[in-house]
Amino acid sequence: MLRDLRYAVRLLLRSPGFTLAAIGSLAFGIACNTTLFTVVNSIFLRPLPYERVNELVEIDNTRRATPINEFRKAQSFAGVGAFIARGFSVAGADGIRNVFGFRVTSNLFSMLGVQPALGRIFAEGEEEKPVAMLGYEYWRRISGDPAIVGSALKIGDDSFTIVGVLPPDFALFVRDGSIFIPYRVTEGRTLARLNPGVTSQQAEAEVASILAALPRETGPNRVRRAMVTPLTRAFRPNDGTTLLFLQVAVGLVLLITCVNVANLLLVRSSARRREFAIRAAIGAGRAQVARQLLIESALLASAGGGVGLLLAGWSVNLLGSLLPGNISRVLRGADALTIDHRVLLFTLAAIVLTALLCGFIPLRTALHFDVMKTLRDASRGSGGGRQRIGAVLVATEIALAVMLCVSAGLTLKSLAGLQNQYLGFTPDHVLRAAVDFSPVRYAQPQQRVAVFGELEKRLAALPGVEIVGLIAPQFFPFGGPAVRGALFEIQGRPAPEPAGDQRGEVYFAGADYFRSVRIPLISGRTFYESDTLTSLPVAVLSRTVAERHFGRENPVGRQIRVDLSRPDSPWLTVIGVVGDVRNPLAPREQPTIYRPFAQAPGSGAVLFIRTSGDPLSIANAVQRELRAVDPTAPEFRVASLEKSVFDYVSPQRFSASIFGFFAVLGLLLAGFGVYGVMRFWVTSRVPEIGVRLAIGAQRSDVLGLILGRAVRTALIGLLAGIAGAIALQRVMANLLYGVSPTDPMVLASVALVMAIAAVVAALGPAIWASRVDPMDALRHE
């Protein structure tokens, strides 16, 4: 074995061009797979940082409130806790900042089995006590001092004592939680630990019985349903399917690379077929020849895997910087993108699979040959069988590349549609600024109306500002892609069904909001400054709500009620209808009901400041005006609305970019494959070509012969690739927006590009063959 290994090394070193090309190709393919698998591993395979995680579940119920005390009575659970995301205004050395964190039940960390890095976790019964814990990265960013435990932290108008710092690998679904406050959580996500021997199905049945026994909520009956889901599945991000599909795509790149290297090995083994025949003739067994070829392919795969692993170590950080925010936020732990033992095992598996795939075809030819026939064929330069195998390999490459290119074309067309669609408003030249005033300092509604009114007045007076609008509670003029909205009632009509579509998203807008983002007025009027707490409660409907629930009837003047869970919820008089808005990822417009902010003011809102120039140019002036109004308020979170909407589809843009990159790579690899096979075919047919030319064939005939062979091979690969792409349509459908998985324009474009690439790749060998000198070819024969 050692002698065979040394011989294989010498053979590879004698052909440095071939060796470097093979190792480089494999290294790139393995590096791409290892890099992307590092992300998949961190999100899907790395264990959650909790004790006995297989016992942990999430209780998801449809009630508005979380009946956590009722769930604690269940015999299925050893413990029940809950958490809800919140923003906190934290005073520090650099001013007052908004910091992302969570309110949690005091028993949550003990139930999860979390051990703090410093200090202690919350004790039972500490809800609403002035204590706090810090996330590890936040602690390092603001201090990094172990003596921080016991010190004070100013959050809003209150002072909290820091009792501990969470460990580096801790993540509560997302990993960027900075501050944790114990609180009596009445809504949010509910987690539980199962008692030994209890299954999630048994717990779900008990939870359903608990919910059924609770008093019914006021207002329309709500559907009583609960799901108990293992936490490893509940904490899986929504974009998991996209990542897995990308992993499949990069796997196709590795397959194309393996086919290319197998083609190179096939050509090389064809050049060595006389060597194999002679070795067999003098007594060497076929097993020895096969072992030699396997060792060579294993050496190439191992070298490619080693170099690929080194490249992956560098490219992991690059990929981490390119990941969209919705994916990077759920990467687990402070050092999420690390090459751990699972990634190493994956790379090892890729190396073994690569060695087998690359060596299989040459191995098969080595085990099935006739010694005397091979010696005769070798002397004449024939290799018909190998040429047919090469053509099959190239067709396979083209098929895989077509599948990649179709996926890329569909995602790119979907992305173009997302970015170019009209969303019902005009985001250019608008600065989005979110502000949260203290709910304690501004406890009365009149105080909130006054402070926001003063801020709007100051901002409107800034140079370059055209108009200032205000809305709550959304950061965008639209809601999430799957929102259903709240039930509303129309006066004079039956109460809505709980499962019906008489729903609308309820937003609270300022008088100038619609003009600030240019949502058009269709009928009636929008809000006036006089629509206040003491005036008639009013509402404005979006076009979808008006047309769906009032038909041809003019809704202006009709009355609706939106907060059905409260008996004292007021009837709102409809005063106008405005245009629809839509989420870029939603299939249809969003039904929306607007109420005047001044009639239900909150302590937080988002300002939309329309400017005559670059909106970010006034960001500092906006911050100064906020300080002038309330020095204790946290800094604005400012951004260009246009860029924010653009960034909203960053996950789709990331997927399209990755697919596009891999598609181009697959196209190039397929082109190289066509070139290599056609070059080998032409070289082995030089005598035949010389004879053809000598007996009167035109050089254009030779050119057409070779190009025709390339086109036939490409056509087989195209048909197989399109069939494979269509077979993936069910998976692709979940990744596309407004594009059919069998879009004929995309399929036709990919077929045309691939056909052109095949012809261009075959053109060089074809031109070379057409210029063969007949006399030289006949002398060679």
XYZ file of N, CA and C in Angstrom, residues 171-398:
684
model
N -28.672 32.148 24.030
C -29.507 32.854 23.060
C -30.947 32.490 23.347
N -31.802 33.476 23.388
C -33.232 33.263 23.594
C -33.907 33.457 22.242
N -33.835 32.429 21.417
C -34.226 32.415 20.010
C -33.261 33.254 19.180
N -33.157 34.551 19.462
C -32.155 35.381 18.798
C -31.008 35.608 19.770
N -29.833 35.844 19.231
C -28.656 35.890 20.090
C -28.263 37.306 20.514
N -29.017 38.316 20.067
C -28.595 39.682 20.350
C -29.350 40.317 21.508
N -29.945 39.503 22.378
C -30.561 40.051 23.576
C -29.500 40.636 24.500
N -29.696 41.888 24.930
C -28.686 42.577 25.733
C -29.084 42.718 27.192
N -30.359 42.963 27.455
C -30.833 43.194 28.824
C -32.046 42.305 29.085
N -32.071 41.714 30.276
C -33.161 40.819 30.663
C -33.715 41.302 32.006
N -35.034 41.513 32.026
C -35.717 42.040 33.214
C -36.772 41.038 33.664
N -36.838 40.686 34.962
C -37.920 39.806 35.423
C -39.253 40.551 35.435
N -40.293 39.865 34.971
C -41.568 40.559 34.791
C -42.686 39.525 34.778
N -43.878 39.970 35.133
C -45.044 39.088 35.027
C -45.527 39.115 33.579
N -44.986 38.228 32.776
C -45.283 38.212 31.348
C -46.696 37.694 31.134
N -47.532 38.502 30.517
C -48.917 38.102 30.238
C -49.154 37.835 28.763
N -48.153 38.095 27.949
C -48.225 37.752 26.533
C -46.803 37.524 26.056
N -46.669 36.835 24.958
C -45.340 36.520 24.472
C -45.225 35.030 24.207
N -44.017 34.503 24.279
C -43.761 33.095 24.001
C -43.638 32.336 25.314
N -44.328 31.201 25.403
C -44.366 30.409 26.622
C -43.568 29.125 26.419
N -42.619 28.874 27.314
C -41.793 27.669 27.268
C -42.095 26.805 28.478
N -41.865 25.507 28.344
C -42.108 24.596 29.454
C -41.116 23.446 29.389
N -40.896 22.813 30.545
C -40.074 21.598 30.608
C -40.989 20.431 30.940
N -40.951 19.408 30.109
C -41.797 18.246 30.300
C -41.306 17.413 31.485
N -42.238 16.826 32.199
C -41.882 15.859 33.228
C -41.364 14.591 32.564
N -40.536 13.812 33.251
C -39.994 12.578 32.660
C -41.111 11.659 32.180
N -40.936 11.131 30.980
C -41.891 10.189 30.424
C -43.062 10.815 29.709
N -43.212 12.132 29.748
C -44.337 12.815 29.105
C -43.936 13.224 27.688
N -44.804 12.945 26.737
C -44.538 13.344 25.360
C -45.199 14.691 25.066
N -44.772 15.327 24.013
C -45.362 16.617 23.641
C -46.824 16.455 23.244
N -47.191 15.300 22.669
C -48.590 15.066 22.307
C -49.471 14.983 23.552
N -48.975 14.298 24.594
C -49.741 14.215 25.840
C -49.888 15.593 26.475
N -48.798 16.356 26.457
C -48.863 17.701 27.029
C -49.818 18.584 26.242
N -49.836 18.434 24.925
C -50.731 19.240 24.100
C -52.185 18.956 24.428
N -52.516 17.682 24.662
C -53.900 17.335 25.019
C -54.281 17.953 26.354
N -53.351 17.958 27.317
C -53.661 18.542 28.626
C -53.807 20.056 28.521
N -52.949 20.701 27.736
C -53.053 22.152 27.559
C -54.386 22.515 26.916
N -54.819 21.726 25.930
C -56.103 21.993 25.282
C -57.254 21.910 26.280
N -57.192 20.946 27.196
C -58.255 20.835 28.208
C -58.225 22.008 29.173
N -57.034 22.509 29.479
C -56.918 23.680 30.360
C -57.528 24.911 29.698
N -57.224 25.116 28.422
C -57.767 26.269 27.708
C -59.287 26.179 27.583
N -59.794 24.970 27.366
C -61.241 24.802 27.215
C -61.983 25.119 28.507
N -61.319 24.915 29.660
C -61.973 25.155 30.943
C -61.917 26.609 31.373
N -61.104 27.430 30.691
C -60.989 28.830 31.085
C -62.230 29.608 30.678
N -62.556 30.696 31.392
C -63.700 31.530 31.001
C -63.482 32.114 29.615
N -64.577 32.237 28.887
C -64.472 32.810 27.549
C -64.167 34.295 27.636
N -63.392 34.771 26.667
C -63.086 36.195 26.612
C -64.323 36.962 26.162
N -64.377 38.202 26.535
C -65.471 39.049 26.057
C -65.291 39.301 24.569
N -66.382 39.664 23.935
C -66.324 39.862 22.493
C -66.588 38.552 21.774
N -66.353 38.503 20.460
C -66.597 37.295 19.680
C -65.774 36.131 20.217
N -66.339 34.938 20.158
C -65.649 33.751 20.649
C -64.373 33.534 19.851
N -63.343 33.123 20.573
C -62.062 32.848 19.920
C -61.864 31.340 19.831
N -61.168 30.924 18.798
C -60.895 29.505 18.630
C -59.914 29.064 19.711
N -60.251 28.010 20.416
C -59.377 27.493 21.472
C -58.501 26.389 20.877
N -57.249 26.699 20.676
C -56.340 25.724 20.103
C -54.964 25.946 20.701
N -54.240 24.875 20.907
C -52.890 25.012 21.448
C -51.994 23.980 20.776
N -50.742 24.352 20.618
C -49.746 23.427 20.083
C -48.569 23.385 21.050
N -48.082 22.188 21.314
C -46.897 22.003 22.143
C -45.813 21.445 21.232
N -44.802 22.252 20.979
C -43.776 21.938 19.980
C -42.417 21.802 20.648
N -41.647 20.746 20.338
C -40.281 20.656 20.868
C -39.509 21.941 20.549
N -38.725 22.398 21.509
C -38.066 23.697 21.372
C -37.062 23.707 20.224
N -36.440 22.572 19.956
C -35.481 22.527 18.851
C -36.154 22.833 17.519
N -37.454 22.530 17.419
C -38.193 22.849 16.195
C -38.826 24.230 16.281
N -39.295 24.614 17.459
C -39.946 25.914 17.622
C -38.966 27.059 17.419
N -37.696 26.856 17.785
C -36.688 27.907 17.648
C -35.986 27.860 16.297
N -36.589 27.183 15.343
C -36.007 27.127 14.004
C -36.478 28.340 13.224
N -35.586 29.073 12.543
C -35.998 30.297 11.843
C -36.872 29.999 10.640
N -37.651 30.998 10.237
C -38.560 30.837 9.112
C -37.829 30.642 7.797
N -36.580 31.121 7.717
C -35.832 31.024 6.474
C -35.001 29.753 6.393
N -35.324 28.770 7.227
C -34.567 27.526 7.220
C -34.624 26.815 5.886
N -35.795 26.821 5.236
C -35.930 26.141 3.949
C -34.999 26.747 2.914
N -34.863 28.070 2.942
C -33.971 28.734 1.992
C -32.536 28.276 2.184
N -32.085 28.217 3.449
C -30.717 27.784 3.721
C -30.483 26.347 3.263
N -31.442 25.485 3.534
C -31.286 24.088 3.132
C -31.261 23.964 1.616
N -32.083 24.767 0.945
C -32.075 24.718 -0.512
C -30.757 25.255 -1.066
N -30.215 26.273 -0.425
C -28.901 26.769 -0.832
C -27.834 25.707 -0.628
N -27.960 24.926 0.452
C -27.006 23.851 0.679
C -27.099 22.808 -0.432
N -28.312 22.532 -0.882
C -28.483 21.617 -2.016
C -27.844 22.201 -3.270
N -28.019 23.510 -3.471
C -27.447 24.167 -4.653
C -25.924 24.076 -4.650
N -25.327 24.341 -3.505
C -23.869 24.272 -3.449
C -23.400 22.820 -3.544
N -24.263 21.887 -3.122
C -23.957 20.474 -3.340
C -23.919 20.134 -4.819
N -24.815 20.750 -5.599
C -24.791 20.546 -7.052
C -23.485 21.059 -7.657
N -22.972 22.166 -7.106
C -21.686 22.686 -7.595
C -20.583 21.662 -7.347
N -20.606 21.041 -6.162
C -19.596 20.022 -5.864
C -19.751 18.824 -6.793
N -20.985 18.443 -7.104
C -21.200 17.339 -8.036
C -20.641 17.679 -9.417
N -20.907 18.917 -9.871
C -20.367 19.329 -11.173
C -18.846 19.280 -11.148
N -18.267 19.743 -10.041
C -16.811 19.704 -9.908
C -16.303 18.267 -9.958
N -16.994 17.368 -9.253
C -16.583 15.961 -9.262
C -16.669 15.368 -10.667
N -17.725 15.702 -11.389
C -17.858 15.205 -12.752
C -16.734 15.741 -13.622
N -16.373 17.003 -13.427
C -15.274 17.582 -14.204
C -13.966 16.857 -13.917
N -13.682 16.648 -12.627
C -12.442 15.952 -12.262
C -12.485 14.508 -12.757
N -13.661 13.862 -12.685
C -13.785 12.506 -13.217
C -13.473 12.487 -14.712
N -13.906 13.533 -15.420
C -13.590 13.638 -16.842
C -12.087 13.762 -17.058
N -11.444 14.604 -16.216
C -9.989 14.742 -16.321
C -9.298 13.410 -16.061
N -9.759 12.697 -15.041
C -9.168 11.388 -14.729
C -9.431 10.388 -15.847
N -10.615 10.486 -16.466
C -10.936 9.588 -17.565
C -10.002 9.820 -18.744
N -9.788 11.104 -19.070
C -8.858 11.436 -20.151
C -7.458 10.948 -19.806
N -7.082 11.139 -18.546
C -5.737 10.716 -18.097
C -5.607 9.195 -18.152
N -6.667 8.495 -17.731
C -6.601 7.031 -17.767
C -6.581 6.526 -19.202
N -7.239 7.275 -20.116
C -7.184 6.897 -21.527
C -5.764 7.001 -22.061
N -5.065 8.056 -21.619
C -3.666 8.198 -22.026
C -2.797 7.107 -21.421
N -3.264 6.530 -20.303
C -2.473 5.491 -19.621
C -3.006 4.086 -19.909
N -3.943 3.946 -20.868
C -4.558 2.631 -21.053
C -3.545 1.589 -21.510
N -2.522 2.014 -22.277
C -1.483 1.066 -22.689
C -0.706 0.591 -21.471
N -0.445 1.531 -20.529
C 0.247 1.163 -19.283
C -0.543 0.101 -18.523
N -1.874 0.316 -18.403
C -2.715 -0.632 -17.668
C -2.710 -1.995 -18.351
N -2.785 -1.986 -19.695
C -2.813 -3.247 -20.426
C -1.502 -4.006 -20.273
N -0.385 -3.280 -20.335
C 0.913 -3.927 -20.175
C 1.053 -4.501 -18.779
N 0.615 -3.744 -17.764
C 0.702 -4.239 -16.390
C -0.140 -5.489 -16.216
N -1.327 -5.506 -16.868
C -2.169 -6.692 -16.781
C -1.545 -7.862 -17.532
N -0.894 -7.573 -18.669
C -0.306 -8.637 -19.477
C 0.862 -9.316 -18.773
N 1.597 -8.568 -17.943
C 2.761 -9.166 -17.265
C 2.406 -9.688 -15.878
N 1.101 -9.761 -15.583
C 0.700 -10.449 -14.367
C 0.052 -9.615 -13.291
N -0.029 -8.321 -13.454
C -0.676 -7.489 -12.430
C -2.189 -7.718 -12.470
N -2.791 -7.908 -11.335
C -4.227 -8.126 -11.272
C -4.999 -6.833 -11.482
N -6.242 -6.995 -11.897
C -7.081 -5.812 -12.080
C -7.298 -5.088 -10.750
N -7.290 -5.851 -9.664
C -7.489 -5.229 -8.355
C -6.356 -4.262 -8.046
N -5.132 -4.617 -8.488
C -4.002 -3.707 -8.254
C -4.164 -2.409 -9.027
N -4.631 -2.536 -10.281
C -4.855 -1.339 -11.096
C -5.960 -0.478 -10.474
N -7.030 -1.152 -10.039
C -8.137 -0.421 -9.422
C -7.684 0.274 -8.143
N -6.874 -0.431 -7.343
C -6.393 0.175 -6.098
C -5.543 1.402 -6.379
N -4.726 1.300 -7.447
C -3.882 2.435 -7.800
C -4.724 3.656 -8.173
N -5.784 3.429 -8.948
C -6.651 4.544 -9.344
C -7.403 5.125 -8.144
N -7.855 4.258 -7.236
C -8.547 4.737 -6.045
C -7.626 5.568 -5.171
N -6.364 5.135 -5.058
C -5.408 5.898 -4.252
C -5.178 7.267 -4.872
N -5.078 7.315 -6.195
C -4.864 8.604 -6.858
C -6.058 9.545 -6.637
N -7.280 9.024 -6.810
C -8.447 9.882 -6.603
C -8.573 10.277 -5.138
N -8.208 9.355 -4.214
C -8.261 9.688 -2.790
C -7.243 10.769 -2.446
N -6.060 10.714 -3.066
C -5.053 11.754 -2.834
C -5.555 13.111 -3.310
N -6.135 13.113 -4.510
C -6.657 14.378 -5.030
C -7.775 14.927 -4.143
N -8.699 14.039 -3.731
C -9.807 14.494 -2.891
C -9.304 14.972 -1.537
N -8.322 14.276 -0.949
C -7.797 14.680 0.360
C -7.085 16.016 0.275
N -6.271 16.172 -0.777
C -5.585 17.454 -0.946
C -6.596 18.572 -1.189
N -7.596 18.289 -2.033
C -8.635 19.290 -2.272
C -9.420 19.599 -1.017
N -9.710 18.569 -0.201
C -10.436 18.795 1.049
C -9.632 19.604 2.040
N -8.313 19.304 2.121
C -7.477 20.074 3.049
C -7.391 21.537 2.669
N -7.173 21.793 1.376
C -7.117 23.186 0.915
C -8.502 23.841 1.056
N -9.554 23.066 0.764
C -10.904 23.596 0.896
C -11.244 23.968 2.320
N -10.766 23.173 3.283
C -11.014 23.476 4.694
C -10.314 24.766 5.096
N -9.095 24.965 4.580
C -8.386 26.221 4.859
C -9.130 27.412 4.247
N -9.610 27.229 3.024
C -10.381 28.310 2.390
C -11.676 28.580 3.156
N -12.312 27.510 3.648
C -13.558 27.680 4.395
C -13.320 28.459 5.676
N -12.178 28.221 6.343
C -11.875 28.959 7.557
C -11.813 30.454 7.321
N -11.380 30.833 6.118
C -11.343 32.266 5.783
C -12.705 32.758 5.306
N -13.380 31.952 4.489
C -14.618 32.425 3.871
C -15.806 32.414 4.821
N -15.713 31.673 5.946
C -16.809 31.675 6.917
C -17.049 33.079 7.448
N -15.984 33.785 7.783
C -16.134 35.159 8.280
C -16.697 36.082 7.200
N -16.276 35.852 5.955
C -16.807 36.658 4.855
C -18.293 36.411 4.687
N -18.703 35.140 4.726
C -20.119 34.830 4.601
C -20.907 35.414 5.764
N -20.322 35.359 6.973
C -21.005 35.923 8.136
C -21.309 37.393 7.970
N -20.407 38.125 7.311
C -20.639 39.561 7.098
C -21.682 39.818 6.013
N -21.971 38.815 5.178
C -22.927 38.979 4.091
C -24.315 38.467 4.437
N -24.437 37.733 5.533
C -25.722 37.150 5.880
C -26.741 38.238 6.188
N -27.985 38.071 5.758
C -29.016 39.051 6.119
C -29.303 39.007 7.608
N -29.849 40.105 8.122
C -30.049 40.237 9.559
C -30.944 39.178 10.153
N -31.983 38.736 9.419
C -32.905 37.759 9.986
C -32.239 36.408 10.211
N -31.164 36.115 9.474
C -30.431 34.867 9.691
C -29.348 35.052 10.743
N -28.591 36.150 10.648
C -27.489 36.355 11.591
C -27.993 36.511 13.018
N -29.220 37.012 13.195
C -29.733 37.212 14.558
C -29.991 35.904 15.284
N -30.251 34.824 14.546
C -30.580 33.562 15.200
C -29.402 32.594 15.244
N -28.237 33.007 14.752
C -27.059 32.161 14.885
C -26.743 32.002 16.372
N -26.521 30.790 16.796
C -26.492 30.492 18.219
C -25.119 30.723 18.823
N -25.086 31.525 19.858
C -23.860 31.735 20.609
C -23.026 32.880 20.086
N -22.072 33.308 20.902
C -21.213 34.432 20.525
C -20.294 34.069 19.377
N -19.829 32.806 19.336
C -18.949 32.342 18.262
C -19.710 31.327 17.427
N -20.783 31.802 16.814
C -21.693 30.883 16.134
C -21.052 30.237 14.915
N -20.374 31.032 14.083
C -19.820 30.501 12.839
C -18.411 29.963 13.078
N -18.355 28.838 13.735
C -17.076 28.178 13.975
C -17.103 26.800 13.341
N -15.926 26.336 12.928
C -15.806 25.007 12.321
C -15.607 24.009 13.450
N -16.705 23.388 13.880
C -16.640 22.433 14.988
C -16.575 21.013 14.444
N -16.768 20.032 15.344
C -16.594 18.636 14.938
C -17.643 18.205 13.910
N -18.842 18.790 13.959
C -19.847 18.429 12.965
C -19.444 18.928 11.572
N -18.884 20.132 11.530
C -18.421 20.656 10.240
C -17.254 19.825 9.717
N -16.361 19.419 10.607
C -15.227 18.588 10.184
C -15.699 17.236 9.663
N -16.686 16.641 10.343
C -17.233 15.368 9.867
C -17.906 15.540 8.514
N -18.615 16.657 8.332
C -19.234 16.931 7.042
C -18.165 17.043 5.957
N -17.079 17.756 6.248
C -16.002 17.909 5.267
C -15.365 16.568 4.948
N -15.162 15.744 5.986
C -14.604 14.409 5.764
C -15.523 13.576 4.881
N -16.838 13.653 5.145
C -17.795 12.928 4.305
C -17.743 13.432 2.866
N -17.596 14.764 2.700
C -17.496 15.331 1.354
C -16.241 14.836 0.642
N -15.141 14.707 1.387
C -13.891 14.220 0.791
C -14.048 12.773 0.332
N -14.642 11.934 1.195
C -14.834 10.520 0.838
C -15.753 10.395 -0.367
N -16.873 11.141 -0.348
C -17.806 11.093 -1.467
C -17.147 11.588 -2.748
N -16.348 12.645 -2.616
C -15.643 13.183 -3.785
C -14.679 12.162 -4.358
N -13.934 11.482 -3.483
C -12.981 10.476 -3.948
C -13.689 9.357 -4.702
N -14.848 8.921 -4.176
C -15.595 7.849 -4.834
C -16.176 8.305 -6.160
N -16.753 9.511 -6.177
C -17.354 10.013 -7.413
C -16.311 10.252 -8.493
N -15.175 10.815 -8.084
C -14.132 11.114 -9.071
C -13.470 9.850 -9.593
N -13.342 8.852 -8.730
C -12.621 7.648 -9.132
C -13.481 6.562 -9.722
N -14.824 6.697 -9.637
C -15.678 5.592 -10.043
C -15.563 5.286 -11.533
N -15.672 6.324 -12.385
C -15.671 6.089 -13.830
C -14.314 5.543 -14.294
N -13.172 6.187 -13.938
C -11.883 5.593 -14.320
C -11.705 4.185 -13.751
N -12.207 3.945 -12.536
C -12.094 2.622 -11.933
C -12.877 1.601 -12.750
N -14.076 1.991 -13.179
C -14.896 1.065 -13.967
C -14.207 0.690 -15.263
N -13.610 1.662 -15.942
C -12.921 1.368 -17.196
C -11.677 0.514 -16.959
N -11.039 0.692 -15.784
C -9.846 -0.092 -15.481
C -10.176 -1.551 -15.215
N -11.379 -1.801 -14.705
C -11.770 -3.166 -14.361
C -12.415 -3.909 -15.523
N -12.784 -3.215 -16.581
C -13.477 -3.842 -17.702
C -12.758 -3.487 -19.007
N -11.698 -4.228 -19.314
C -11.040 -4.029 -20.606
C -10.414 -5.348 -21.040
N -10.297 -5.485 -22.372
C -9.631 -6.641 -22.971
C -8.191 -6.249 -23.267
N -7.261 -7.032 -22.749
C -5.852 -6.636 -22.815
C -5.398 -6.473 -24.258
N -5.634 -7.507 -25.101
C -5.128 -7.439 -26.470
C -5.825 -6.329 -27.263
N -7.152 -6.217 -27.098
C -7.885 -5.159 -27.812
C -7.410 -3.777 -27.361
N -7.158 -3.637 -26.072
C -6.694 -2.349 -25.555
C -5.334 -2.003 -26.123
N -4.437 -3.012 -26.240
C -3.115 -2.744 -26.809
C -3.228 -2.329 -28.271
N -4.128 -2.999 -29.017
C -4.313 -2.607 -30.422
C -4.898 -1.202 -30.520
N -5.974 -0.938 -29.704
C -6.610 0.380 -29.743
C -5.663 1.467 -29.308
N -4.812 1.161 -28.337
C -3.881 2.179 -27.832
C -2.897 2.579 -28.895
N -2.482 1.605 -29.722
C -1.531 1.931 -30.770
C -2.152 2.771 -31.866
N -3.492 2.708 -31.984
C -4.171 3.471 -33.033
C -4.832 4.731 -32.509
N -4.782 4.944 -31.206
C -5.364 6.154 -30.647
C -6.855 6.113 -30.533
N -7.464 4.903 -30.476
C -8.915 4.816 -30.385
C -9.348 4.835 -28.964
N -10.526 5.337 -28.720
C -11.094 5.356 -27.360
C -12.568 5.625 -27.401
N -13.299 4.903 -28.267
C -14.719 5.177 -28.454
C -15.525 5.038 -27.193
N -15.243 3.982 -26.418
C -16.006 3.780 -25.187
C -15.803 4.910 -24.218
N -14.563 5.327 -24.088
C -14.275 6.424 -23.159
C -14.897 7.730 -23.642
N -14.940 7.910 -24.967
C -15.564 9.122 -25.497
C -17.054 9.144 -25.183
N -17.707 7.982 -25.285
C -19.133 7.935 -24.952
C -19.355 8.231 -23.470
N -18.479 7.666 -22.623
C -18.597 7.941 -21.186
C -18.369 9.423 -20.916
N -17.398 10.012 -21.608
C -17.137 11.440 -21.444
C -18.330 12.282 -21.845
N -18.997 11.875 -22.944
C -20.180 12.615 -23.381
C -21.292 12.529 -22.337
N -21.453 11.343 -21.730
C -22.465 11.185 -20.676
C -22.137 12.086 -19.489
N -20.859 12.138 -19.119
C -20.459 12.987 -17.996
C -20.733 14.463 -18.295
N -20.432 14.878 -19.527
C -20.676 16.276 -19.886
C -22.173 16.574 -19.871
N -22.981 15.652 -20.380
C -24.432 15.860 -20.343
C -24.920 15.971 -18.898
N -24.320 15.177 -18.012
C -24.679 15.266 -16.589
C -24.296 16.622 -16.024
N -23.096 17.095 -16.368
C -22.669 18.436 -15.927
C -23.643 19.507 -16.392
N -24.021 19.421 -17.646
C -24.923 20.428 -18.196
C -26.275 20.367 -17.503
